[in-house]
mmCIF file of N, CA and C in Angstrom:
data_model
loop_
_atom_site.group_PDB
_atom_site.id
_atom_site.type_symbol
_atom_site.label_atom_id
_atom_site.label_comp_id
_atom_site.label_asym_id
_atom_site.label_seq_id
_atom_site.Cartn_x
_atom_site.Cartn_y
_atom_site.Cartn_z
ATOM 1 N N MET S 1 0.883 -1.440 -0.021
ATOM 2 C CA MET S 1 -0.089 -0.122 -0.072
ATOM 3 C C MET S 1 0.939 1.290 -0.053
ATOM 4 N N GLU S 2 1.839 1.173 0.890
ATOM 5 C CA GLU S 2 2.910 2.188 0.827
ATOM 6 C C GLU S 2 3.462 2.752 -0.388
ATOM 7 N N GLU S 3 3.938 1.421 -1.109
ATOM 8 C CA GLU S 3 4.581 1.639 -2.188
ATOM 9 C C GLU S 3 3.451 2.208 -3.378
ATOM 10 N N TRP S 4 2.362 1.958 -3.326
ATOM 11 C CA TRP S 4 1.144 2.411 -4.264
ATOM 12 C C TRP S 4 1.170 3.910 -4.183
ATOM 13 N N LYS S 5 1.057 4.309 -2.798
ATOM 14 C CA LYS S 5 0.913 5.720 -2.407
ATOM 15 C C LYS S 5 2.181 6.606 -2.907
ATOM 16 N N ALA S 6 3.608 6.078 -2.877
ATOM 17 C CA ALA S 6 4.669 6.569 -3.359
ATOM 18 C C ALA S 6 4.685 6.745 -4.923
ATOM 19 N N VAL S 7 4.324 5.750 -5.693
ATOM 20 C CA VAL S 7 4.268 5.839 -7.149
ATOM 21 C C VAL S 7 3.110 6.898 -7.489
ATOM 22 N N LEU S 8 1.840 6.834 -6.860
ATOM 23 C CA LEU S 8 1.060 8.056 -7.137
ATOM 24 C C LEU S 8 1.473 9.245 -6.801
ATOM 25 N N GLY S 9 2.300 9.547 -5.764
ATOM 26 C CA GLY S 9 2.729 10.685 -5.562
ATOM 27 C C GLY S 9 3.732 11.166 -6.425
ATOM 28 N N ASN S 10 4.485 10.428 -6.810
ATOM 29 C CA ASN S 10 5.612 10.686 -8.024
ATOM 30 C C ASN S 10 5.098 10.815 -9.267
ATOM 31 N N LEU S 11 3.912 10.333 -9.639
ATOM 32 C CA LEU S 11 3.480 10.180 -11.045
ATOM 33 C C LEU S 11 2.467 11.557 -11.000
ATOM 34 N N THR S 12 1.799 11.747 -9.969
ATOM 35 C CA THR S 12 0.732 12.859 -9.843
ATOM 36 C C THR S 12 1.577 14.363 -9.535
ATOM 37 N N PHE S 13 2.347 14.449 -8.640
ATOM 38 C CA PHE S 13 2.922 15.478 -7.859
ATOM 39 C C PHE S 13 4.431 15.666 -7.985
ATOM 40 N N GLY S 14 5.143 14.576 -8.714
ATOM 41 C CA GLY S 14 6.540 14.638 -8.706
ATOM 42 C C GLY S 14 7.199 14.428 -7.464
ATOM 43 N N LEU S 15 6.615 13.898 -6.416
ATOM 44 C CA LEU S 15 7.188 13.580 -5.331
ATOM 45 C C LEU S 15 8.468 12.565 -5.524
ATOM 46 N N THR S 16 9.505 12.458 -4.725
ATOM 47 C CA THR S 16 10.320 11.508 -4.640
ATOM 48 C C THR S 16 9.993 10.192 -4.060
ATOM 49 N N ILE S 17 10.355 9.119 -4.801
ATOM 50 C CA ILE S 17 9.836 7.855 -4.255
ATOM 51 C C ILE S 17 11.168 7.292 -3.251
ATOM 52 N N ASP S 18 10.729 7.380 -1.799
ATOM 53 C CA ASP S 18 11.626 6.835 -0.868
ATOM 54 C C ASP S 18 11.314 6.366 0.315
ATOM 55 N N ASN S 19 11.645 5.444 0.659
ATOM 56 C CA ASN S 19 10.986 4.423 1.822
ATOM 57 C C ASN S 19 11.209 5.047 3.263
ATOM 58 N N GLU S 20 12.000 6.097 3.176
ATOM 59 C CA GLU S 20 12.257 6.744 4.221
ATOM 60 C C GLU S 20 11.266 7.553 4.834
ATOM 61 N N ALA S 21 10.732 7.277 6.046
ATOM 62 C CA ALA S 21 9.801 7.814 6.599
ATOM 63 C C ALA S 21 10.313 8.979 7.451
ATOM 64 N N LYS S 22 9.678 10.376 6.859
ATOM 65 C CA LYS S 22 10.365 11.499 7.275
ATOM 66 C C LYS S 22 9.047 12.502 7.851
ATOM 67 N N LYS S 23 9.249 13.136 8.940
ATOM 68 C CA LYS S 23 8.121 13.739 9.618
ATOM 69 C C LYS S 23 7.871 15.071 8.644
ATOM 70 N N TYR S 24 6.712 15.525 8.634
ATOM 71 C CA TYR S 24 6.213 16.761 7.990
ATOM 72 C C TYR S 24 6.767 16.888 6.452
ATOM 73 N N LYS S 25 6.373 16.015 5.817
ATOM 74 C CA LYS S 25 6.605 16.129 4.432
ATOM 75 C C LYS S 25 5.530 16.058 3.621
ATOM 76 N N PRO S 26 5.232 16.416 2.252
ATOM 77 C CA PRO S 26 4.290 16.545 1.493
ATOM 78 C C PRO S 26 4.002 14.746 1.057
ATOM 79 N N THR S 27 2.823 14.371 1.431
ATOM 80 C CA THR S 27 2.640 13.004 0.681
ATOM 81 C C THR S 27 1.473 13.281 -0.229
ATOM 82 N N PHE S 28 1.068 12.042 -0.821
ATOM 83 C CA PHE S 28 0.108 12.019 -1.952
ATOM 84 C C PHE S 28 -1.327 12.049 -1.425
ATOM 85 N N ARG S 29 -1.437 11.365 -0.256
ATOM 86 C CA ARG S 29 -2.722 11.422 0.596
ATOM 87 C C ARG S 29 -3.088 13.013 0.964
ATOM 88 N N GLY S 30 -1.941 13.573 1.508
ATOM 89 C CA GLY S 30 -2.101 15.228 1.868
ATOM 90 C C GLY S 30 -2.382 16.111 0.796
ATOM 91 N N LEU S 31 -1.738 15.878 -0.385
ATOM 92 C CA LEU S 31 -1.723 16.859 -1.459
ATOM 93 C C LEU S 31 -3.133 16.446 -2.419
ATOM 94 N N ILE S 32 -3.489 15.417 -2.376
ATOM 95 C CA ILE S 32 -4.676 14.965 -3.317
ATOM 96 C C ILE S 32 -6.063 15.451 -2.824
ATOM 97 N N SER S 33 -5.921 15.629 -1.236
ATOM 98 C CA SER S 33 -7.202 16.049 -0.699
ATOM 99 C C SER S 33 -7.502 17.639 -0.919
ATOM 100 N N TYR S 34 -6.678 18.265 -1.593
ATOM 101 C CA TYR S 34 -6.811 19.652 -2.025
ATOM 102 C C TYR S 34 -7.822 19.650 -3.446
ATOM 103 N N PHE S 35 -7.570 18.573 -3.904
ATOM 104 C CA PHE S 35 -8.290 18.580 -5.206
ATOM 105 C C PHE S 35 -9.776 17.604 -5.299
ATOM 106 N N ILE S 36 -9.591 16.837 -4.170
ATOM 107 C CA ILE S 36 -10.793 16.002 -4.077
ATOM 108 C C ILE S 36 -11.285 16.271 -2.626
ATOM 109 N N ARG S 37 -12.340 16.855 -2.751
ATOM 110 C CA ARG S 37 -13.241 17.246 -1.390
ATOM 111 C C ARG S 37 -14.665 17.075 -1.644
ATOM 112 N N ARG S 38 -15.220 17.059 -0.498
ATOM 113 C CA ARG S 38 -16.739 16.549 -0.259
ATOM 114 C C ARG S 38 -17.389 17.569 0.401
ATOM 115 N N GLY S 39 -18.629 17.822 0.530
ATOM 116 C CA GLY S 39 -19.354 18.752 1.369
ATOM 117 C C GLY S 39 -19.832 19.888 0.820
ATOM 118 N N ARG S 40 -20.762 20.649 1.208
ATOM 119 C CA ARG S 40 -21.355 21.630 0.560
ATOM 120 C C ARG S 40 -20.361 22.826 0.767
ATOM 121 N N ASP S 41 -19.328 23.074 1.752
ATOM 122 C CA ASP S 41 -18.475 23.989 1.946
ATOM 123 C C ASP S 41 -16.998 23.844 1.739
ATOM 124 N N ALA S 42 -17.031 22.643 0.812
ATOM 125 C CA ALA S 42 -15.753 21.855 0.575
ATOM 126 C C ALA S 42 -14.620 23.044 0.148
ATOM 127 N N PHE S 43 -15.013 23.724 -0.942
ATOM 128 C CA PHE S 43 -13.945 24.651 -1.333
ATOM 129 C C PHE S 43 -13.987 26.265 -0.655
ATOM 130 N N SER S 44 -14.862 26.357 0.287
ATOM 131 C CA SER S 44 -15.024 27.703 0.906
ATOM 132 C C SER S 44 -13.634 28.142 1.501
ATOM 133 N N THR S 45 -13.026 27.145 1.965
ATOM 134 C CA THR S 45 -11.427 27.671 2.646
ATOM 135 C C THR S 45 -10.426 27.155 1.536
ATOM 136 N N PRO S 46 -9.796 27.649 0.960
ATOM 137 C CA PRO S 46 -8.934 27.092 -0.322
ATOM 138 C C PRO S 46 -7.409 26.714 0.266
ATOM 139 N N PHE S 47 -7.102 27.107 1.621
ATOM 140 C CA PHE S 47 -5.839 26.609 2.100
ATOM 141 C C PHE S 47 -6.165 25.291 2.742
ATOM 142 N N GLU S 48 -7.147 24.988 3.291
ATOM 143 C CA GLU S 48 -7.211 23.620 4.084
ATOM 144 C C GLU S 48 -8.493 22.906 3.375
ATOM 145 N N HIS S 49 -8.165 21.392 3.461
ATOM 146 C CA HIS S 49 -9.113 20.578 3.058
ATOM 147 C C HIS S 49 -9.773 20.015 4.119
ATOM 148 N N HIS S 50 -9.493 20.333 5.299
ATOM 149 C CA HIS S 50 -10.363 19.614 6.494
ATOM 150 C C HIS S 50 -10.152 20.752 7.618
ATOM 151 N N PRO S 51 -11.559 20.980 8.411
ATOM 152 C CA PRO S 51 -11.371 22.142 9.301
ATOM 153 C C PRO S 51 -10.498 21.620 10.395
ATOM 154 N N LYS S 52 -10.096 20.705 10.957
ATOM 155 C CA LYS S 52 -9.237 20.117 11.908
ATOM 156 C C LYS S 52 -7.759 19.907 11.616
ATOM 157 N N GLN S 53 -7.644 20.365 10.243
ATOM 158 C CA GLN S 53 -5.964 20.162 9.612
ATOM 159 C C GLN S 53 -5.005 20.672 10.586
ATOM 160 N N PRO S 54 -4.179 20.049 10.737
ATOM 161 C CA PRO S 54 -3.038 20.736 11.714
ATOM 162 C C PRO S 54 -2.268 21.941 10.822
ATOM 163 N N GLY S 55 -1.834 22.873 11.482
ATOM 164 C CA GLY S 55 -0.985 24.094 10.985
ATOM 165 C C GLY S 55 0.070 23.541 9.892
ATOM 166 N N TRP S 56 0.862 22.785 10.432
ATOM 167 C CA TRP S 56 2.000 22.176 9.792
ATOM 168 C C TRP S 56 1.674 21.632 8.365
ATOM 169 N N ASP S 57 0.548 20.831 8.502
ATOM 170 C CA ASP S 57 -0.010 20.476 7.351
ATOM 171 C C ASP S 57 -0.356 21.398 6.202
ATOM 172 N N LYS S 58 -0.986 22.358 6.581
ATOM 173 C CA LYS S 58 -1.537 23.379 5.701
ATOM 174 C C LYS S 58 0.034 24.230 5.176
ATOM 175 N N GLN S 59 0.709 24.364 5.981
ATOM 176 C CA GLN S 59 1.899 25.142 5.406
ATOM 177 C C GLN S 59 2.792 24.284 4.712
ATOM 178 N N VAL S 60 3.097 23.165 4.770
ATOM 179 C CA VAL S 60 3.765 22.116 4.161
ATOM 180 C C VAL S 60 3.100 22.111 2.805
ATOM 181 N N ASN S 61 1.976 21.391 2.848
ATOM 182 C CA ASN S 61 1.306 21.091 1.373
ATOM 183 C C ASN S 61 1.257 22.455 0.609
ATOM 184 N N ASN S 62 0.601 23.461 1.350
ATOM 185 C CA ASN S 62 0.563 24.741 0.192
ATOM 186 C C ASN S 62 1.637 25.102 -0.301
ATOM 187 N N ALA S 63 2.743 25.076 0.615
ATOM 188 C CA ALA S 63 3.977 25.443 0.169
ATOM 189 C C ALA S 63 4.550 24.722 -1.196
ATOM 190 N N PHE S 64 4.242 23.579 -0.949
ATOM 191 C CA PHE S 64 4.627 22.454 -2.064
ATOM 192 C C PHE S 64 3.758 22.675 -3.195
ATOM 193 N N LEU S 65 2.647 22.922 -3.293
ATOM 194 C CA LEU S 65 1.620 23.120 -4.222
ATOM 195 C C LEU S 65 1.934 24.398 -5.196
ATOM 196 N N LEU S 66 2.150 25.347 -4.331
ATOM 197 C CA LEU S 66 2.519 26.687 -4.703
ATOM 198 C C LEU S 66 4.013 26.913 -5.285
ATOM 199 N N GLY S 67 4.771 25.852 -5.329
ATOM 200 C CA GLY S 67 6.269 25.823 -5.660
ATOM 201 C C GLY S 67 7.068 26.422 -4.856
ATOM 202 N N LEU S 68 6.917 26.532 -3.487
ATOM 203 C CA LEU S 68 7.544 27.397 -2.450
ATOM 204 C C LEU S 68 8.383 26.439 -1.763
ATOM 205 N N ALA S 69 9.215 26.886 -0.864
ATOM 206 C CA ALA S 69 10.384 26.217 -0.278
ATOM 207 C C ALA S 69 9.415 25.375 0.928
ATOM 208 N N TRP S 70 8.897 24.222 0.711
ATOM 209 C CA TRP S 70 8.235 23.500 1.781
ATOM 210 C C TRP S 70 9.296 23.287 2.936
ATOM 211 N N GLU S 71 10.423 22.700 2.651
ATOM 212 C CA GLU S 71 11.247 22.652 3.466
ATOM 213 C C GLU S 71 11.469 23.395 4.641
ATOM 214 N N GLU S 72 11.301 24.830 4.388
ATOM 215 C CA GLU S 72 11.272 25.512 5.341
ATOM 216 C C GLU S 72 10.295 25.579 6.333
ATOM 217 N N ALA S 73 9.255 25.454 5.908
ATOM 218 C CA ALA S 73 7.803 25.037 6.804
ATOM 219 C C ALA S 73 8.057 23.867 7.794
ATOM 220 N N ARG S 74 8.730 22.930 7.016
ATOM 221 C CA ARG S 74 8.878 21.460 7.853
ATOM 222 C C ARG S 74 10.046 21.861 8.987
ATOM 223 N N ASP S 75 11.244 22.488 8.661
ATOM 224 C CA ASP S 75 11.881 22.836 9.584
ATOM 225 C C ASP S 75 11.306 23.709 10.673
ATOM 226 N N LEU S 76 10.663 24.493 10.393
ATOM 227 C CA LEU S 76 9.883 25.520 11.305
ATOM 228 C C LEU S 76 9.126 24.553 12.347
ATOM 229 N N GLN S 77 8.426 23.528 11.839
ATOM 230 C CA GLN S 77 7.507 22.627 12.722
ATOM 231 C C GLN S 77 8.589 21.713 13.567
ATOM 232 N N LEU S 78 9.831 21.144 12.877
ATOM 233 C CA LEU S 78 10.660 20.613 13.469
ATOM 234 C C LEU S 78 11.219 21.414 14.940
ATOM 235 N N LEU S 79 11.682 22.718 14.517
ATOM 236 C CA LEU S 79 11.982 23.811 15.620
ATOM 237 C C LEU S 79 11.134 23.893 16.847
ATOM 238 N N LYS S 80 9.644 23.871 16.300
ATOM 239 C CA LYS S 80 8.575 24.034 17.274
ATOM 240 C C LYS S 80 8.369 22.736 18.093
ATOM 241 N N ASP S 81 8.707 21.528 17.686
ATOM 242 C CA ASP S 81 8.716 20.329 18.413
ATOM 243 C C ASP S 81 9.896 20.273 19.334
ATOM 244 N N LYS S 82 10.892 20.705 18.874
ATOM 245 C CA LYS S 82 12.087 20.776 19.940
ATOM 246 C C LYS S 82 11.827 21.662 21.080
ATOM 247 N N GLN S 83 11.223 22.995 20.628
ATOM 248 C CA GLN S 83 11.009 23.805 21.743
ATOM 249 C C GLN S 83 10.044 23.218 22.832
ATOM 250 N N LYS S 84 9.170 22.665 22.307
ATOM 251 C CA LYS S 84 7.826 21.760 23.081
ATOM 252 C C LYS S 84 8.582 20.625 24.071
ATOM 253 N N LEU S 85 9.475 20.052 23.642
ATOM 254 C CA LEU S 85 10.149 18.858 24.180
ATOM 255 C C LEU S 85 10.944 19.680 25.372
ATOM 256 N N ILE S 86 11.701 20.822 24.835
ATOM 257 C CA ILE S 86 12.406 21.489 26.131
ATOM 258 C C ILE S 86 11.448 22.144 27.363
ATOM 259 N N ALA S 87 10.556 22.611 26.743
ATOM 260 C CA ALA S 87 9.544 22.874 27.638
ATOM 261 C C ALA S 87 9.002 21.935 28.455
ATOM 262 N N ASP S 88 8.755 20.768 27.847
ATOM 263 C CA ASP S 88 8.221 19.703 28.794
ATOM 264 C C ASP S 88 9.307 18.940 29.892
ATOM 265 N N ILE S 89 10.453 19.023 29.269
ATOM 266 C CA ILE S 89 11.588 18.721 30.153
ATOM 267 C C ILE S 89 11.822 19.613 31.103
ATOM 268 N N LYS S 90 11.716 21.100 30.994
ATOM 269 C CA LYS S 90 11.780 21.822 32.045
ATOM 270 C C LYS S 90 10.478 21.968 32.964
ATOM 271 N N LYS S 91 9.480 21.464 32.566
ATOM 272 C CA LYS S 91 8.146 21.403 33.477
ATOM 273 C C LYS S 91 8.745 20.262 34.398
ATOM 274 N N LEU S 92 9.000 19.249 33.609
ATOM 275 C CA LEU S 92 9.139 17.945 34.569
ATOM 276 C C LEU S 92 10.061 18.046 35.567
ATOM 277 N N LYS S 93 11.203 18.892 35.383
ATOM 278 C CA LYS S 93 12.220 18.968 36.238
ATOM 279 C C LYS S 93 11.969 20.044 37.253
ATOM 280 N N LYS S 94 11.110 20.763 36.895
ATOM 281 C CA LYS S 94 10.230 21.868 37.997
ATOM 282 C C LYS S 94 9.445 21.017 38.898
ATOM 283 N N ASP S 95 8.587 20.082 38.449
ATOM 284 C CA ASP S 95 7.499 19.479 39.197
ATOM 285 C C ASP S 95 8.389 18.510 40.165
ATOM 286 N N THR S 96 9.547 17.791 39.537
ATOM 287 C CA THR S 96 10.353 16.908 40.306
ATOM 288 C C THR S 96 11.044 17.558 41.459
ATOM 289 N N GLU S 97 11.539 18.747 41.342
ATOM 290 C CA GLU S 97 12.074 19.478 42.272
ATOM 291 C C GLU S 97 11.120 19.943 43.377
ATOM 292 N N ALA S 98 9.783 20.094 42.821
ATOM 293 C CA ALA S 98 8.696 20.553 43.744
ATOM 294 C C ALA S 98 8.145 19.568 44.869
ATOM 295 N N GLY S 99 8.203 18.362 44.007
ATOM 296 C CA GLY S 99 7.785 17.235 45.148
ATOM 297 C C GLY S 99 6.648 16.316 44.345
ATOM 298 N N VAL S 100 6.326 16.849 43.195
ATOM 299 C CA VAL S 100 5.104 16.419 42.590
ATOM 300 C C VAL S 100 5.266 15.053 42.115
ATOM 301 N N ALA S 101 6.584 14.635 41.534
ATOM 302 C CA ALA S 101 6.850 13.281 41.048
ATOM 303 C C ALA S 101 7.199 12.400 41.978
ATOM 304 N N ILE S 102 7.399 12.642 43.143
ATOM 305 C CA ILE S 102 7.623 11.746 44.410
ATOM 306 C C ILE S 102 6.182 10.960 44.614
ATOM 307 N N GLY S 103 5.079 11.609 44.438
ATOM 308 C CA GLY S 103 3.658 11.139 44.739
ATOM 309 C C GLY S 103 3.511 10.007 43.520
ATOM 310 N N ILE S 104 4.130 10.375 42.394
ATOM 311 C CA ILE S 104 3.592 9.398 41.403
ATOM 312 C C ILE S 104 4.831 8.148 41.478
ATOM 313 N N PHE S 105 5.968 8.618 41.422
ATOM 314 C CA PHE S 105 6.990 7.214 41.288
ATOM 315 C C PHE S 105 7.416 6.946 42.537
ATOM 316 N N GLY S 106 7.348 7.731 43.617
ATOM 317 C CA GLY S 106 7.898 7.160 45.135
ATOM 318 C C GLY S 106 9.260 8.156 45.462
ATOM 319 N N SER S 107 9.500 8.071 46.731
ATOM 320 C CA SER S 107 10.808 8.781 46.896
ATOM 321 C C SER S 107 11.979 8.017 46.411
ATOM 322 N N LEU S 108 13.177 8.779 46.633
ATOM 323 C CA LEU S 108 14.490 8.233 46.122
ATOM 324 C C LEU S 108 14.578 6.930 46.823
ATOM 325 N N GLY S 109 14.372 7.002 48.262
ATOM 326 C CA GLY S 109 14.672 5.836 49.054
ATOM 327 C C GLY S 109 13.830 4.553 48.524
ATOM 328 N N GLU S 110 12.681 4.894 48.352
ATOM 329 C CA GLU S 110 11.554 3.704 48.056
ATOM 330 C C GLU S 110 11.768 3.180 46.623
ATOM 331 N N LEU S 111 12.758 4.086 45.700
ATOM 332 C CA LEU S 111 12.701 3.755 44.246
ATOM 333 C C LEU S 111 14.099 2.617 44.522
ATOM 334 N N GLU S 112 14.914 3.040 45.459
ATOM 335 C CA GLU S 112 16.307 2.233 45.697
ATOM 336 C C GLU S 112 15.949 0.928 46.310
ATOM 337 N N ALA S 113 15.176 1.080 47.126
ATOM 338 C CA ALA S 113 14.817 -0.286 47.796
ATOM 339 C C ALA S 113 13.898 -1.180 46.734
ATOM 340 N N LEU S 114 13.386 -0.387 45.968
ATOM 341 C CA LEU S 114 12.451 -1.491 44.922
ATOM 342 C C LEU S 114 13.598 -1.874 43.932
ATOM 343 N N LYS S 115 14.473 -1.464 43.839
ATOM 344 C CA LYS S 115 15.436 -1.729 42.904
ATOM 345 C C LYS S 115 16.237 -2.678 43.519
ATOM 346 N N VAL S 116 16.576 -2.792 44.559
ATOM 347 C CA VAL S 116 17.166 -3.847 45.382
ATOM 348 C C VAL S 116 16.482 -5.113 45.520
#
């Protein structure tokens, strides 16, 4: 099935055929959705094919379809992911220092006893 989508993407949109799974790249299913829509207000918003479509999906696919540098939109989303991960780590560290994690994982002494 994946090979079929890769071939259709190559023939229809000129996407490269690679088996490498990369995040935030244009795909056949993502791009064809802009041309095949259902519903009364299907074409009322030209830059999205679904009301709950993620922001990165709109940016990457529309940039690709318009012939712009979609890689920049992908890199921006990867940067946002890294920032969110750093923020999550900082929050976990803060919660650990405040003692919130002790209730979940147990104290250091309890964990060492469990380990032994």
